[in-house]
Coordinates of C-alpha atoms in Angstrom, one line a residue:
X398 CA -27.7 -19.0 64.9
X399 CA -26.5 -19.4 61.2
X400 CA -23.7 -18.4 59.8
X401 CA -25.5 -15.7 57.4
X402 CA -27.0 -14.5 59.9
X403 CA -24.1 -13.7 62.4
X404 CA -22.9 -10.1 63.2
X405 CA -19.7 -11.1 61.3
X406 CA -21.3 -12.2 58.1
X407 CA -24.0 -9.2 57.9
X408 CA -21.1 -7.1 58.0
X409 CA -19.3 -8.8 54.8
X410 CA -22.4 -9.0 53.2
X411 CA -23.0 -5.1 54.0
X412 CA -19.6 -4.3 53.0
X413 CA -20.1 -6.3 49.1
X414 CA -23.1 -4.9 48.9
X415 CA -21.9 -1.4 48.9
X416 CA -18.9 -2.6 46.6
X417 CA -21.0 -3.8 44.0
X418 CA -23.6 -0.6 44.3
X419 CA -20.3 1.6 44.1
X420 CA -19.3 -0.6 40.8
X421 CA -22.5 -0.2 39.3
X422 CA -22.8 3.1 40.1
X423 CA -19.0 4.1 38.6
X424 CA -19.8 1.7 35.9
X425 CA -22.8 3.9 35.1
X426 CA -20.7 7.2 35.3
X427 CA -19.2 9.2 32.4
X428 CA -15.7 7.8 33.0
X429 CA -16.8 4.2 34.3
X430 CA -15.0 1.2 33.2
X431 CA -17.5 0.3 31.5
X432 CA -17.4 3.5 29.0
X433 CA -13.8 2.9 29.0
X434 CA -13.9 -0.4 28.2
X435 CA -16.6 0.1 25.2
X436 CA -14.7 3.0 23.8
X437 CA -11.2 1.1 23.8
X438 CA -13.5 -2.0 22.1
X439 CA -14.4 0.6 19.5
X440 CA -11.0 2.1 19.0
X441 CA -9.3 -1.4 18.3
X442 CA -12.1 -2.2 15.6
X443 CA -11.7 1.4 13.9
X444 CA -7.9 0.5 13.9
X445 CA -8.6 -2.8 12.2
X446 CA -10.6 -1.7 9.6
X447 CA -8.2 0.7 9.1
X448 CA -5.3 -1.4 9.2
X449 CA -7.1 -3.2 6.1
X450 CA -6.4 -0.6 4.0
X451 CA -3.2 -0.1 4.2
X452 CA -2.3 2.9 4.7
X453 CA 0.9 3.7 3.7
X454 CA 0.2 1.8 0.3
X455 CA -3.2 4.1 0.4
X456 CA -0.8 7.0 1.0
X457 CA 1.9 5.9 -1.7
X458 CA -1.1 6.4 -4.0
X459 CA -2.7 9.1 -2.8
X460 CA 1.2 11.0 -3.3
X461 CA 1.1 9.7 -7.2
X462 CA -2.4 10.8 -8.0
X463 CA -1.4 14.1 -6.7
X464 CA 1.7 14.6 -8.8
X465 CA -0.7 13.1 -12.0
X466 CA -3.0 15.9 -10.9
X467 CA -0.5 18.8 -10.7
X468 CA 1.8 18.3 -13.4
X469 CA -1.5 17.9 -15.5
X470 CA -3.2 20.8 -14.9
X471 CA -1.9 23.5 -16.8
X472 CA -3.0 26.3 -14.2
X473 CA -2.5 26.5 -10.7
X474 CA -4.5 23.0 -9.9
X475 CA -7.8 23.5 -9.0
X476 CA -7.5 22.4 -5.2
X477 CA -11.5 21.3 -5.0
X478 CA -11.5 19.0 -8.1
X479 CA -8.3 17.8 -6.6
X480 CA -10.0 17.2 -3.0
X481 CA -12.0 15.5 -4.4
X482 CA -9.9 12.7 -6.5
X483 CA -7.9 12.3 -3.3
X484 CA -11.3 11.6 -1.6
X485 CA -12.4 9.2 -4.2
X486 CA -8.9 7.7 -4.8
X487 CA -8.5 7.0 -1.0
X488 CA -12.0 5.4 -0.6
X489 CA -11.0 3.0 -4.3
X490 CA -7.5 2.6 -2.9
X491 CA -8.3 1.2 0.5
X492 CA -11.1 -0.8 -0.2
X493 CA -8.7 -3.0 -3.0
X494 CA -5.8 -2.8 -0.1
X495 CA -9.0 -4.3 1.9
X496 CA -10.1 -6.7 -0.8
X497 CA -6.5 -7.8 -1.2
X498 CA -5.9 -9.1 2.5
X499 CA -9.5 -10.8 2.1
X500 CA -8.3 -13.2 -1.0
X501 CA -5.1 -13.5 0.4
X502 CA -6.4 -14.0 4.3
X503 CA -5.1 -18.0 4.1
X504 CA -1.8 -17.3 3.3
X505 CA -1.2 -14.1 5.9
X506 CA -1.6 -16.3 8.6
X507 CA 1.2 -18.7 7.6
X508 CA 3.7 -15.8 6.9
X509 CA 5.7 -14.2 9.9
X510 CA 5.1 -10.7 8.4
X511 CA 1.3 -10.8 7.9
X512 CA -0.6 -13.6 10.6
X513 CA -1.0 -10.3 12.7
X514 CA -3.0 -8.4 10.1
X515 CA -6.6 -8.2 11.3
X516 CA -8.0 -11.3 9.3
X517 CA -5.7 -14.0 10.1
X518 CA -5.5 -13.0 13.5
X519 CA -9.2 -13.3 14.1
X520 CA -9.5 -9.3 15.0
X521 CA -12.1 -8.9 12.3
X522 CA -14.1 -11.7 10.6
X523 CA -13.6 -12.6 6.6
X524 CA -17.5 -11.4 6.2
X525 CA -16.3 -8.3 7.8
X526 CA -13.6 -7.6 6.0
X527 CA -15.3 -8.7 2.4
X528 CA -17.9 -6.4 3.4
X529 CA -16.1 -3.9 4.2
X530 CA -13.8 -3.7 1.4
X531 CA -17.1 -3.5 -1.3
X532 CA -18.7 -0.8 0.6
X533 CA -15.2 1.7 0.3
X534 CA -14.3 0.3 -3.1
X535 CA -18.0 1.2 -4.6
X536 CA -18.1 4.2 -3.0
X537 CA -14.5 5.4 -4.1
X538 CA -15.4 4.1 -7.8
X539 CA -19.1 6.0 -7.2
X540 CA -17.6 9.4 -5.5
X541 CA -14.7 9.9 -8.4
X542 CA -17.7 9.4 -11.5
X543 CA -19.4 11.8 -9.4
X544 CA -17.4 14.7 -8.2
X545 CA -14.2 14.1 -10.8
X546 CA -15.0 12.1 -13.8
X547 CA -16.5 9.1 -15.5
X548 CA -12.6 8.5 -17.0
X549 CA -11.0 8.5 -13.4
X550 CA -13.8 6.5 -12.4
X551 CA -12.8 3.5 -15.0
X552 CA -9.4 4.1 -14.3
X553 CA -9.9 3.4 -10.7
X554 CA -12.3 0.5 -11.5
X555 CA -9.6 -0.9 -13.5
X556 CA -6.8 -0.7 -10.7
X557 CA -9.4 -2.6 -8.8
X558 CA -9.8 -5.3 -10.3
X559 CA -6.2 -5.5 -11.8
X560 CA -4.9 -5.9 -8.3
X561 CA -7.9 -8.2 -6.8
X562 CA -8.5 -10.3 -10.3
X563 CA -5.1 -10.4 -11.6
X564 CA -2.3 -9.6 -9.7
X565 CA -3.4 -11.7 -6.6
X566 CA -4.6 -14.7 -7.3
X567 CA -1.5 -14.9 -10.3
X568 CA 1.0 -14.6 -7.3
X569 CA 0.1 -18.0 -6.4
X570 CA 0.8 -19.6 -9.9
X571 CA 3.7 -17.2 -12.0
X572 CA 6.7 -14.8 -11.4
X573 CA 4.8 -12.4 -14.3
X574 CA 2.6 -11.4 -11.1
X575 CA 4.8 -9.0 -10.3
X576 CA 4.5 -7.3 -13.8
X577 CA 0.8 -7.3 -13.2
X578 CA 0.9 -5.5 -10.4
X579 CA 3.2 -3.4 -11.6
X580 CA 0.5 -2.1 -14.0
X581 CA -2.0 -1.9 -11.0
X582 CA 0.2 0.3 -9.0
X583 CA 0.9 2.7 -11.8
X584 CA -2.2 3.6 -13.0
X585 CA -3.1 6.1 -10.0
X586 CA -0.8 8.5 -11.4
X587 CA -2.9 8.3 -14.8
X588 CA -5.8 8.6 -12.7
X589 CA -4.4 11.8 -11.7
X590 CA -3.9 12.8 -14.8
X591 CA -7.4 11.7 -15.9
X592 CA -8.8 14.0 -13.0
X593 CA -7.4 17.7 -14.2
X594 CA -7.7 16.8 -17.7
X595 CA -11.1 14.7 -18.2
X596 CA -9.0 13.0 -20.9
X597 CA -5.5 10.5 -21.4
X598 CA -2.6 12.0 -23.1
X599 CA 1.0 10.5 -24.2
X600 CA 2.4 12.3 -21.5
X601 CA 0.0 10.5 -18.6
X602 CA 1.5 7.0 -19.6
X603 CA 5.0 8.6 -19.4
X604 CA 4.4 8.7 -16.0
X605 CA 2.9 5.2 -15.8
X606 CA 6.1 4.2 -17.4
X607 CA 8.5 5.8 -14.6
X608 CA 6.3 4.3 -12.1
X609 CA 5.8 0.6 -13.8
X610 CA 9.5 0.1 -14.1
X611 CA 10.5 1.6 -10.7
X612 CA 8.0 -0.7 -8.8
X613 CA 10.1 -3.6 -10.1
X614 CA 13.4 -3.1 -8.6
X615 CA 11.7 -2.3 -5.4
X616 CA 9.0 -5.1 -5.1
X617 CA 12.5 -7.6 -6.5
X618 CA 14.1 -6.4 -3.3
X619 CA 11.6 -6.7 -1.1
X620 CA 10.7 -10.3 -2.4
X621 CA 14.6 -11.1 -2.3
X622 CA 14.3 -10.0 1.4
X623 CA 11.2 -11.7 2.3
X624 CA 11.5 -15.0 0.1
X625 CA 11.2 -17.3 2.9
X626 CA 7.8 -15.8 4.2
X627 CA 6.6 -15.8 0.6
X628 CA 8.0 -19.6 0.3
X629 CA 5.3 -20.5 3.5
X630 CA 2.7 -18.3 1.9
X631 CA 2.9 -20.0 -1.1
X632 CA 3.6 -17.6 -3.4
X633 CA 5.1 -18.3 -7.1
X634 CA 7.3 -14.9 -7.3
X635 CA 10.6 -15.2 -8.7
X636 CA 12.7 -15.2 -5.6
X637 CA 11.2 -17.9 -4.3
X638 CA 12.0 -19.8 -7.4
X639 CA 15.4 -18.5 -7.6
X640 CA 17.9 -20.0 -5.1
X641 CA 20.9 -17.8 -6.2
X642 CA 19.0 -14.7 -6.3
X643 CA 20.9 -14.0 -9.8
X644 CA 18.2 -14.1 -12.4
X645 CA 16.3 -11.4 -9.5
X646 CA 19.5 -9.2 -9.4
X647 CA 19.4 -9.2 -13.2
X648 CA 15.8 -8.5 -13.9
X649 CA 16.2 -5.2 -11.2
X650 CA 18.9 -4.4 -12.8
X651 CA 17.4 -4.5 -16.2
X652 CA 14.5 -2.0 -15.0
X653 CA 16.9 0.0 -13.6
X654 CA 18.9 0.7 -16.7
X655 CA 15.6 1.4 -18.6
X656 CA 14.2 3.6 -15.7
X657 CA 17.1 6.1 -16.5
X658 CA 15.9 7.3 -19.6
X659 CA 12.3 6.9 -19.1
X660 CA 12.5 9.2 -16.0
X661 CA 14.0 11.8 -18.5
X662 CA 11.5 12.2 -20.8
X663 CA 9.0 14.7 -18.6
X664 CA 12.2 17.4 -19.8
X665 CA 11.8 16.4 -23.2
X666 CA 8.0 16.7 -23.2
X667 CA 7.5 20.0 -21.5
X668 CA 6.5 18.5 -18.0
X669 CA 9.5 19.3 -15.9
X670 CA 12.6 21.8 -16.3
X671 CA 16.4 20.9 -16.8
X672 CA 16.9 21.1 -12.9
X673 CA 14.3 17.9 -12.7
X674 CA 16.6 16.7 -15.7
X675 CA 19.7 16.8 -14.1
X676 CA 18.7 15.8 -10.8
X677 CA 16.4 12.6 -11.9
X678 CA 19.8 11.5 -14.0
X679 CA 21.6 11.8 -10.6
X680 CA 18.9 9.9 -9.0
X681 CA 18.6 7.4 -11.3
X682 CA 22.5 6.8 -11.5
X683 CA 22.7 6.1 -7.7
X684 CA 20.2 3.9 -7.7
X685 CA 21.3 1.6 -10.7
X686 CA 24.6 1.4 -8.6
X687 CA 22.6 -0.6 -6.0
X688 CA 21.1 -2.3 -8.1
X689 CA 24.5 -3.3 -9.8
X690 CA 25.8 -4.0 -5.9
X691 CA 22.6 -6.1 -5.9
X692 CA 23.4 -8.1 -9.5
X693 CA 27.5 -8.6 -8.7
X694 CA 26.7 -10.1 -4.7
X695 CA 23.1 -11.3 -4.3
X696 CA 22.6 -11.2 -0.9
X697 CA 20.1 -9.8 1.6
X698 CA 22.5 -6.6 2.2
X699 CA 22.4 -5.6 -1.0
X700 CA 18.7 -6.6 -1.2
X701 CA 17.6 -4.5 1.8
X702 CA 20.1 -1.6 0.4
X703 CA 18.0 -2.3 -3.4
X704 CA 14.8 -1.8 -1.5
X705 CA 15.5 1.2 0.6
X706 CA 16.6 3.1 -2.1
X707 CA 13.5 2.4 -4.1
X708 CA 12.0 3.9 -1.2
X709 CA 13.9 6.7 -1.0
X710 CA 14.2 7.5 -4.5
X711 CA 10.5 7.5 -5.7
X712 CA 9.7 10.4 -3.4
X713 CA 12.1 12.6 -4.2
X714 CA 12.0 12.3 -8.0
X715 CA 7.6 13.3 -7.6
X716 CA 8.6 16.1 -5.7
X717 CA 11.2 17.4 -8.1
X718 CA 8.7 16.9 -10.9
X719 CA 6.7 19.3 -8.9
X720 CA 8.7 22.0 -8.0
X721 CA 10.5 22.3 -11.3
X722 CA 7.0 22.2 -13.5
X723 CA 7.5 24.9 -15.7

């Protein structure tokens, strides 16, 4: 007698068999493996396309073509038109946060901070992500001419390709990068603007100003922080090139001092009330005295403190804008 065909062995074999009919058979069921396994396969691609956008940038941007939108509009805002600029600014938005981690895909993986991001670390494919990122940026660009306005369209077009064209391929050649992208992250809050209106006033690129020079201090800081992943990326900012960190605690504190009165002028305009006056002041006083902590000791303390008050600061001075509109 064989072995396979022993009492012994028709028993195993009768005992796998039913193992592997019970496997198939769960596999098969509702809440199988199998189901679990395909829809926790589809959640971790979802999450990396998402990641690709960036979301809290997306959300920084959403928050500033909000505050455009309100302090624009000389009614109550009209909430649908305003739905609908979000929509189209999230789509634009996220699809240049997207196109921005495509260019920049070789250098991500040789910096600490960003080889984890979906591209470098192989979770989505550079076709995908290129692909990706056109699809949301057209539509975004396509949905605002549509539902908003052929001005907020161009306006987001020209973020777009400020940010892709300009601002990231220039961070790999000169410290004026930052300015560049300064000018990219501003104009959402025109956009805003642009979206109640259908038109671009004085007072819309007051608000680009008070954006433009706050994003310098805080992007200084960061880079100050994070000059030695930026050194492996091979980035040209200007803390990489400088060792001291004195000519960076000079040029954040430069922006600072002009933020001050720059973040007045909504009062003198008509855009805010005194109480935004007097509290933007105070704002803007505490957060010169970092970056005068920042100029007098250079160091990563100061740095991080430079940075977290940009963080801190922004935020609050929108929000004011917004409840003291008058």
């Amino acid at each position: 007698m064989s072995w396979w065909n022993s009492p012994g062995a028709s028993s195993l074999g009768s005992s796998a068999a039913s193992r592997a009919v019970r496997g198939a058979v769960g596999a098969q069921e509702p809440g199988g493996l199998a189901t679990r396994a395909l829809a926790q396969r589809f959640g971790r691609g979802v999450g990396a396309f998402l990641e690709l956008t960036k979301p809290r940038i997306t959300g920084l941007v959403l928050l500033t073509t909000g505050v455009g939108f309100h302090v624009a509009s000389p009614v109550a805002p009209d909430l649908v038109l305003l739905l609908h600029a979000l929509i189209g600014t999230a789509l634009t938005a996220g699809g240049t946060n997207a196109l921005n981690q495509y260019l920049e895909r070789g250098p991500d993986a040789a910096m600490r901070r960003t080889r984890n991001r979906p591209l470098p670390s192989g979770r989505l494919s550079a076709r995908q992500g290129l692909v990706f990122a056109s699809l949301i940026s057209a539509a975004g660009i396509a949905y605002l001419a549509s539902f908003v306005n052929a001005l907020t369209a161009v306006i987001a077009a020209a973020t777009l390709i400020s940010y892709a064209a300009a601002y990231t391929p220039l961070k790999r050649v000169t410290p004026l990068s930052t300015m560049v992208g300064g000018i990219s992250g501003a104009l959402p809050i025109v956009g805003g603007w642009t979206a109640a209106t259908g038109r671009l006033d004085p007072a819309a690129w007051v608000l680009f100003g008070i954006l433009f020079l706050w994003q310098l201090p805080h992007f200084l800081g960061l880079g100050w922080l994070c000059r030695d992943d930026y050194r492996r990326g091979g980035f040209q900012i200007l803390a990489v090139l400088d060792l001291t960190g004195r000519r960076t605690a000079r040029q954040s504190l430069l922006f600072l001092l002009l933020l001050l009165p720059v973040s007045a002028i909504p009062t003198v305009l008509g855009l805010a009330g005194h109480v935004y006056l007097v509290a933007s002041v105070g704002l803007g006083l505490a957060f010169l005295m970092l970056g005068i902590r920042f100029a007098r000791q250079p160091s990563a303390p100061a740095a991080r403190r430079l940075f977290l008050g940009s963080v801190v600061y922004l935020p609050l001075l929108l929000l004011l804008m917004v409840i003291d509109k008058p």
